Coordinates of C-alpha atoms and ligand atoms in Angstrom, one line a residue:
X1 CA 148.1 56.6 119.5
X2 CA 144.9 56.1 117.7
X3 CA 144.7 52.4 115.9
X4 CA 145.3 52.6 111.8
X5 CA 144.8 49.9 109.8
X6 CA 147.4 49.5 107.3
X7 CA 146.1 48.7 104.1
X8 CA 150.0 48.7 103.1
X9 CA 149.9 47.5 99.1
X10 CA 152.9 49.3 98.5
X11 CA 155.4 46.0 97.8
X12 CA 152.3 44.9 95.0
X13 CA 153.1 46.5 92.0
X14 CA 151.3 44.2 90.2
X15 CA 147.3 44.4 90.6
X16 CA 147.0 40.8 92.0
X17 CA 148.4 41.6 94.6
X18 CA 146.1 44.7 95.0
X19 CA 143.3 42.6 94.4
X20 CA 144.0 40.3 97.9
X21 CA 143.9 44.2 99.6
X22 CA 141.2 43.2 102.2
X23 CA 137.5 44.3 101.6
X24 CA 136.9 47.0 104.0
X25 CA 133.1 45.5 103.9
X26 CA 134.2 42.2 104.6
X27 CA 136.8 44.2 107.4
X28 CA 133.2 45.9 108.7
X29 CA 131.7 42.7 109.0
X30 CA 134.4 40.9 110.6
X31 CA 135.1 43.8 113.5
X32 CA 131.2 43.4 114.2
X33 CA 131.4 39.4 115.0
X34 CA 134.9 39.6 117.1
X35 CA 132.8 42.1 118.8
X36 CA 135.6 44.1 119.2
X37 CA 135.7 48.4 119.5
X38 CA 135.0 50.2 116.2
X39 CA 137.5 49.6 113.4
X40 CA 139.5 52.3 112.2
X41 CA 139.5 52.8 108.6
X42 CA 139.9 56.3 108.8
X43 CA 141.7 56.7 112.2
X44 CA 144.2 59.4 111.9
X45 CA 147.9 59.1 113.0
X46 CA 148.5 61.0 116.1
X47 CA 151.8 59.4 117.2
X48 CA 155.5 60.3 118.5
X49 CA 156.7 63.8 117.8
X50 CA 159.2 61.9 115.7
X51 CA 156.1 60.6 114.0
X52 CA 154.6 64.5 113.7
X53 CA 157.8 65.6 112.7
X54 CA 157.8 63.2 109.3
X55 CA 154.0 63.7 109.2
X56 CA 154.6 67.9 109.1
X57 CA 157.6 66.9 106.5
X58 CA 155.4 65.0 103.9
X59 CA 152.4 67.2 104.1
X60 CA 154.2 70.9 104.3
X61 CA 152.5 72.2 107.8
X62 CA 153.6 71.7 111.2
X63 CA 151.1 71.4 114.2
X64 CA 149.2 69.2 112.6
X65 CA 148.2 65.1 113.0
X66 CA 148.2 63.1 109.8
X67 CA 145.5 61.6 108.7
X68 CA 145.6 58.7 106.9
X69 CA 145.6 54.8 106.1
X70 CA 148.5 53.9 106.9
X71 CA 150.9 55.3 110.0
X72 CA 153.6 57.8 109.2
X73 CA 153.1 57.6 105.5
X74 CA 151.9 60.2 102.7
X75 CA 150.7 60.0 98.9
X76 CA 153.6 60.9 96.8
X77 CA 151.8 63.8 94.5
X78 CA 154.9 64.1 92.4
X79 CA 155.0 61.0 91.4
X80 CA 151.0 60.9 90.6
X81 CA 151.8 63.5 89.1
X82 CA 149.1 66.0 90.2
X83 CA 148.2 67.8 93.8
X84 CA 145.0 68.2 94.9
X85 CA 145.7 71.1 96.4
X86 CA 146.0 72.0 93.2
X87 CA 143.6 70.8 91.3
X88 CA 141.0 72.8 94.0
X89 CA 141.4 76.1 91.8
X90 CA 143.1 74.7 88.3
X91 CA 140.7 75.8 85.6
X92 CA 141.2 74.8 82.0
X93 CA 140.2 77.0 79.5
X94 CA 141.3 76.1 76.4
X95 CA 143.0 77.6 73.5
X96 CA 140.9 80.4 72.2
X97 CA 140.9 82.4 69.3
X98 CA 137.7 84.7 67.5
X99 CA 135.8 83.0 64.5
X100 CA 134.6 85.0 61.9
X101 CA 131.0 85.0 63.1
X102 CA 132.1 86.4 66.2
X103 CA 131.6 83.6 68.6
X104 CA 134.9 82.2 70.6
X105 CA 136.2 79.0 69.9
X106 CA 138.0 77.1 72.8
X107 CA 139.7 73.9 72.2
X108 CA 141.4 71.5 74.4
X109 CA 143.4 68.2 73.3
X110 CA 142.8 65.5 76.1
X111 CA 144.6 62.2 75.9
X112 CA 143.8 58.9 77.4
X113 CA 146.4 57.3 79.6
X114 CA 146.6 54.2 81.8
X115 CA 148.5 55.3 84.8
X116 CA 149.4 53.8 89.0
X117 CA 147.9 56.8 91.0
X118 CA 148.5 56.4 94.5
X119 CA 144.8 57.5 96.2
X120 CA 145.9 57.1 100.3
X121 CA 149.1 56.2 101.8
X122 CA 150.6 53.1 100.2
X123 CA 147.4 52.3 98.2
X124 CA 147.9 52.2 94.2
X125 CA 145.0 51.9 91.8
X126 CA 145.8 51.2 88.6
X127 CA 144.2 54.3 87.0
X128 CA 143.0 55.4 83.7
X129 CA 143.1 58.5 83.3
X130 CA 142.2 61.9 81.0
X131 CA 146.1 63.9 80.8
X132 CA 147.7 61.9 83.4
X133 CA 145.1 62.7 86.3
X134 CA 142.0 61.8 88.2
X135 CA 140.0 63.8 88.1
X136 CA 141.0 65.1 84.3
X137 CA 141.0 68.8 83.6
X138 CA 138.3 71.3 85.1
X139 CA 137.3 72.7 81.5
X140 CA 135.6 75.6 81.8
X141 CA 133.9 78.0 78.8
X142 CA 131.3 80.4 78.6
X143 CA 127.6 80.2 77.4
X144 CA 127.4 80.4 73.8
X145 CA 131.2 79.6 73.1
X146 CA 131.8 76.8 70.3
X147 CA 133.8 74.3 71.7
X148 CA 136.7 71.5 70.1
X149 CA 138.1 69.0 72.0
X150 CA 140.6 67.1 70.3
X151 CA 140.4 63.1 72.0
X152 CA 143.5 61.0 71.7
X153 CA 143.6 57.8 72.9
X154 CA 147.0 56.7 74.6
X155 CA 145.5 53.5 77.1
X156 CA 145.5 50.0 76.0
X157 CA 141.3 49.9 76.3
X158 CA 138.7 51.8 73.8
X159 CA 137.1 55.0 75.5
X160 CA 135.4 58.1 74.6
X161 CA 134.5 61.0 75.9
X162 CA 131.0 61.6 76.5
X163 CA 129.8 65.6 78.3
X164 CA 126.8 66.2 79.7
X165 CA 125.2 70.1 77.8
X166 CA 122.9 69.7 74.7
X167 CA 125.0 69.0 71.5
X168 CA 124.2 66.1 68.9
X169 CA 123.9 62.1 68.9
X170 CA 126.9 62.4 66.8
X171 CA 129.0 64.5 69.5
X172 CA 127.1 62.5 72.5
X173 CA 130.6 60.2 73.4
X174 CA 128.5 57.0 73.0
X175 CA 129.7 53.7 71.4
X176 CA 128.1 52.9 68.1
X177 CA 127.1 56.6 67.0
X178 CA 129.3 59.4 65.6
X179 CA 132.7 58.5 66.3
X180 CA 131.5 55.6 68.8
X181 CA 134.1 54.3 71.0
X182 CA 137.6 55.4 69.9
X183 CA 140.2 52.2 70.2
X184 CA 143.8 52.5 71.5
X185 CA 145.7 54.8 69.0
X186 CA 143.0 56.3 67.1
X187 CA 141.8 59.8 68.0
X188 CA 138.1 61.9 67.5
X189 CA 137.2 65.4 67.9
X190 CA 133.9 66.3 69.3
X191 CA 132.8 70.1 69.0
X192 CA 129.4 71.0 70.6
X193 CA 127.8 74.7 72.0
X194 CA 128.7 75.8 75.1
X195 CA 125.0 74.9 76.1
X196 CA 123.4 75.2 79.0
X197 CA 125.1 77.6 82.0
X198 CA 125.7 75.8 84.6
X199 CA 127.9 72.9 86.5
X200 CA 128.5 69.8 84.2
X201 CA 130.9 66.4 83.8
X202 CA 132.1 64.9 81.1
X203 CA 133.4 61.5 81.7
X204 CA 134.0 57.7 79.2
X205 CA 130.9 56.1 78.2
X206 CA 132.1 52.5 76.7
X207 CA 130.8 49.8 77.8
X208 CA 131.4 47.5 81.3
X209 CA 130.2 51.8 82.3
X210 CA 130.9 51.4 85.6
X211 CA 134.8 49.7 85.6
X212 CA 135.4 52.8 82.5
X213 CA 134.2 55.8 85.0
X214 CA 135.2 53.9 88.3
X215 CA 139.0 53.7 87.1
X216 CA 139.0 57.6 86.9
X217 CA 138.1 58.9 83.4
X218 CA 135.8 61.6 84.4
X219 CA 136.0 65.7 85.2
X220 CA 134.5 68.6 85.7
X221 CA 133.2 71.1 82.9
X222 CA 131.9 74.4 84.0
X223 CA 129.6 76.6 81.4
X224 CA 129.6 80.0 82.7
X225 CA 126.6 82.4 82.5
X226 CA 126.8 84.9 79.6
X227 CA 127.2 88.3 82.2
X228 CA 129.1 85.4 84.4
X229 CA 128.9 85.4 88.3
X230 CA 129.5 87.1 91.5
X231 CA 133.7 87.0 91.8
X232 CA 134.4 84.7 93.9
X233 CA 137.2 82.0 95.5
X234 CA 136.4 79.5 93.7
X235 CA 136.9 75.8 93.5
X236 CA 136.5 72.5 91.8
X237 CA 135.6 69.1 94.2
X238 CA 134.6 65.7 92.6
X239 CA 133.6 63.2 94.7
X240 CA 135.0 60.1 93.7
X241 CA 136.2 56.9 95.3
X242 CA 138.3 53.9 94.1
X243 CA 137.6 50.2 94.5
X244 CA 141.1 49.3 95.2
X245 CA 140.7 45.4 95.3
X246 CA 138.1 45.0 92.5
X247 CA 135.3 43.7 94.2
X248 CA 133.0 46.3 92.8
X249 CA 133.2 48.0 96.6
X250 CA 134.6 50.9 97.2
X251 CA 137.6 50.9 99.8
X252 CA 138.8 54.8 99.7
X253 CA 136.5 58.0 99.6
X254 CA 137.4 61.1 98.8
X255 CA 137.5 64.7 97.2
X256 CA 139.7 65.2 94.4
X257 CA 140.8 61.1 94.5
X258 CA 143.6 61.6 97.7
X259 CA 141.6 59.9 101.0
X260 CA 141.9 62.7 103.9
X261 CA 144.0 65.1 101.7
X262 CA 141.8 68.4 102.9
X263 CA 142.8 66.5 106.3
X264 CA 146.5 66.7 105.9
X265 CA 146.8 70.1 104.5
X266 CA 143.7 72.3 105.1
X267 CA 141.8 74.5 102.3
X268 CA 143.0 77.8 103.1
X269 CA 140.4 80.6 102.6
X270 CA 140.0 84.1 103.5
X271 CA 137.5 85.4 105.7
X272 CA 134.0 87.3 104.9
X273 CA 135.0 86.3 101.3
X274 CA 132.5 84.7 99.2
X275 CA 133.6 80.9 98.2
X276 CA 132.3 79.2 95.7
X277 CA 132.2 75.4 95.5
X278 CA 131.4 73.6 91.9
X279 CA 130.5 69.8 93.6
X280 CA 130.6 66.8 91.2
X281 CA 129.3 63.8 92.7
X282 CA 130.5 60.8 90.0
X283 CA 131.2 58.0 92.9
X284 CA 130.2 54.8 91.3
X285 CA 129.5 51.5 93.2
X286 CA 127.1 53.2 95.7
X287 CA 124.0 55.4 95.4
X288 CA 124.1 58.2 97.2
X289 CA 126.9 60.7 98.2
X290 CA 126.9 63.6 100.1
X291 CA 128.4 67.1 101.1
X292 CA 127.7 68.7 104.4
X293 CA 130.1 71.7 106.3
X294 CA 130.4 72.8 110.0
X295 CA 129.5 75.7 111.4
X296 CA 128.2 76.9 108.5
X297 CA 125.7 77.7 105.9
X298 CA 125.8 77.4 102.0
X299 CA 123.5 78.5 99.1
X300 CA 122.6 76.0 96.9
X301 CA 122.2 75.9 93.0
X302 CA 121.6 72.7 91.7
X303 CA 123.6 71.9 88.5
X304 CA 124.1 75.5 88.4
X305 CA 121.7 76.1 85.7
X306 CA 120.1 79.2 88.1
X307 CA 121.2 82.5 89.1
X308 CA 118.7 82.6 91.9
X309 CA 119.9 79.3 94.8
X310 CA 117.2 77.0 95.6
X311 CA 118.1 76.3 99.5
X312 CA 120.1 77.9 102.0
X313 CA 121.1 74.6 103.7
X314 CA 124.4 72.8 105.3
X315 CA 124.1 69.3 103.9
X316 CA 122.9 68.0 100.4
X317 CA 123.0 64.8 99.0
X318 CA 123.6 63.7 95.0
X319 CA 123.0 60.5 92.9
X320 CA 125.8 59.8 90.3
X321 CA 126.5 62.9 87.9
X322 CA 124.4 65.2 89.9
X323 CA 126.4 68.3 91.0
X324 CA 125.7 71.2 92.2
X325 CA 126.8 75.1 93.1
X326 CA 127.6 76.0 96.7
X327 CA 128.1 79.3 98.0
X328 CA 129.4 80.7 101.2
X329 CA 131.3 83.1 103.7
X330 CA 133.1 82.0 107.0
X331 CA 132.4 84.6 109.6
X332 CA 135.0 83.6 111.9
X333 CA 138.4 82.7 111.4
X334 CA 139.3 78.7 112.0
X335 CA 139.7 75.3 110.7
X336 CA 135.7 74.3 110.0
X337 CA 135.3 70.3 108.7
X338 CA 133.7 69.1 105.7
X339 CA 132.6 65.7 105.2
X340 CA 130.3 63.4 103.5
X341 CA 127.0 63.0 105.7
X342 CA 127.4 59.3 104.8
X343 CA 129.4 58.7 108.0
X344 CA 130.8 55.2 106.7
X345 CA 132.4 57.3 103.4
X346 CA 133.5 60.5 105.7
X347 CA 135.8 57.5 107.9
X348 CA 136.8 56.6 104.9
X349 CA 138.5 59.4 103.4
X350 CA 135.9 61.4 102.4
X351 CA 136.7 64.4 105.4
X352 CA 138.7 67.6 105.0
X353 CA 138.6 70.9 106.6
X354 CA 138.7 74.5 105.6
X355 CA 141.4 76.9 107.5
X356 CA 139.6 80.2 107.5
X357 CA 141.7 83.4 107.8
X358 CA 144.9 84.1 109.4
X359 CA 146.2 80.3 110.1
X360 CA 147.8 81.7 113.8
X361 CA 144.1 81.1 115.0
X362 CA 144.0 77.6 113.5
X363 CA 143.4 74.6 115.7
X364 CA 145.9 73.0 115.2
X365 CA 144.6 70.1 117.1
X366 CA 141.4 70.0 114.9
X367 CA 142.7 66.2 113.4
X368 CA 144.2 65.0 116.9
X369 CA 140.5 66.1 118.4
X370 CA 138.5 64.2 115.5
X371 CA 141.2 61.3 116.1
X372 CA 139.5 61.3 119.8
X373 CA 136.4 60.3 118.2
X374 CA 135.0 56.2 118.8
X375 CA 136.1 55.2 115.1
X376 CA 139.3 56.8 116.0
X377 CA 140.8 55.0 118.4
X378 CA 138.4 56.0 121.4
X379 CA 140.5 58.8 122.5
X380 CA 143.7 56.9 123.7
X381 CA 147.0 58.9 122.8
Ligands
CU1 CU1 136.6 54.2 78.9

């Protein structure tokens, strides 16, 4: 079966022990001067049938090697709290009602919490969160709406909540102006425009930045164009990754904060149907992240903010807080990767795959094949 390396924190509840979780740079390193075969960060289980059997149990498909960091082992999304799977299409629009004037208003209540989230097989992260999940609620509005988001803070540290559109100093989420940061127990509301269309995040701004947005307090917020889009499948992927032993490294990659969930249980689209992707890059600890697909082409918008796409291309690549608009058809029905084009952050966790159409003509051995690959255990079953 293909090598794993078990990064098995499970018996640490407390984060010292999660801290002696072993660098995967320091792992890297290590591999390179024993001089032995490729480690296996990402190598995905391919074991006994028994081992398939629990494997097609925990992830709710049968056919199909498990992916992940640790052998024979799932994330528990019940008791995070939140499914990927599910947060793919969950769109949060608010409570809405007509002002005088005309214009809607939308409002939202989001509250801080510190919570364990459990972001690959027996790794916790001690998370904080926006409602209870990483990343915290897709909110979505259209141009020109007025928008009230009611912030609560329920964690033990001070945090705001700080969107990217046009709006005032006051309503900008930043410590020391307006409501600055908002300590444990106290509460702000931030209203702003709807302003400009396009793909946006909102995420904490207090200060050490990077610990505040690298423990998870970030999501997605979607301004849709006045006369809206083409309809669509559509569906919400931040790229994020959690530094699980707090040496300001990351150790897990990923869409939607689960290493190799897209793996385990495949995106299920239709065929000739147009998808579209809103992509938040807001991976902190290193520079560059990137989305690429297989055997297929997408148009890209950058940050949305156009009607007309800038590139018809299969890879792009975004700093922290750039995102960006991807559409796309599949021609042909079948399971198609997707991965970061950072290979080191794809072996990682950061690789899913798309099952296009009727799921009879999926390959089912699409994860044992990419478990074949050098970094997976050179082929030996
Ligand atoms: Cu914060």
């Amino acid at each position: 079966m293909c090598q794993t390396l078990d990064l098995d924190v499970s018996k640490s509840d407390s984060q010292e022990a999660v801290k002696s979780a072993i660098s995967r740079r320091k792992m890297l390193g290590g591999a390179a001067v024993a001089g032995a075969s490729l480690p296996v960060f990402g190598g995905l289980l391919r074991g006994s049938d028994g081992d398939r059997a629990r494997a097609a149990e925990h992830s709710g498909h049968d056919g199909f090697a498990h992916a992940s960091f640790a052998a024979g082992r799932s994330v528990n999304h019940r008791a995070n709290g939140f499914h990927p799977t599910e947060l793919l299409r969950d769109f949060d629009y608010g409570k809405t009602r007509r002002l005088a004037s005309g214009r809607l208003l939308r409002e939202w209540e989001i509250v801080a919490q510190d919570k364990e989230i459990e972001v690959a097989p027996g790794v916790k992260y001690e998370a904080w969160t926006y409602n209870g999940r990483v990343p915290g609620p897709t909110l979505r509005a259209r141009e020109g709406d007025k928008l009230r988001v009611r912030f609560v803070n329920g964690s033990n540290h001070p945090h705001t909540m700080h969107f990217h559109g046009i709006h005032t100093a006051q309503m900008d989420g930043m410590p020391g102006i307006g409501g600055g940061q908002i300590e444990p127990g106290r509460e702000f509301t931030y209203e702003f425009d709807a302003t400009p269309f396009g793909l946006h995040l909102y995420h904490c701004h207090v200060a050490p930045l990077a610990t505040h947005i690298a423990r998870g307090l970030y999501g997605a917020f979607i301004i849709d164009p006045k006369k809206g889009r083409p309809e669509a499948d559509e569906m919400v992927m931040v790229m994020n990754g959690f530094d699980t032993n707090f040496d300001l490294s990351n150790e897990v990659y990923a869409v939607n904060t689960v290493g190799f969930h897209y793996v385990n249980e495949p995106i299920r689209v239709r065929r000739d149907e147009l998808l579209r992707i809103y992509l938040v890059n807001i991976l902190e600890f290193d520079p560059i992240n990137s989305f690429h697909v297989h055997a297929n082409f997408f148009q890209h918008y950058p940050t949305g903010t156009s009607l007309e796409p800038s590139e018809l291309t299969d890879t792009i690549v975004q700093g922290q807080g750039q995102r960006s608009i991807l559409e796309m058809k599949f021609p042909f029905d079948g399971d198609y990767m997707f991965h970061a084009h950072v290979s080191e952050f794809a072996e990682l966790g950061w690789t899913g795959f798309f099952r296009v159409g009727d799921p009879r003509f999926a390959s089912t051995a699409a994860a044992a094949a990419y478990c074949k690959l050098p970094w997976g255990g050179g082929g030996a079953a």
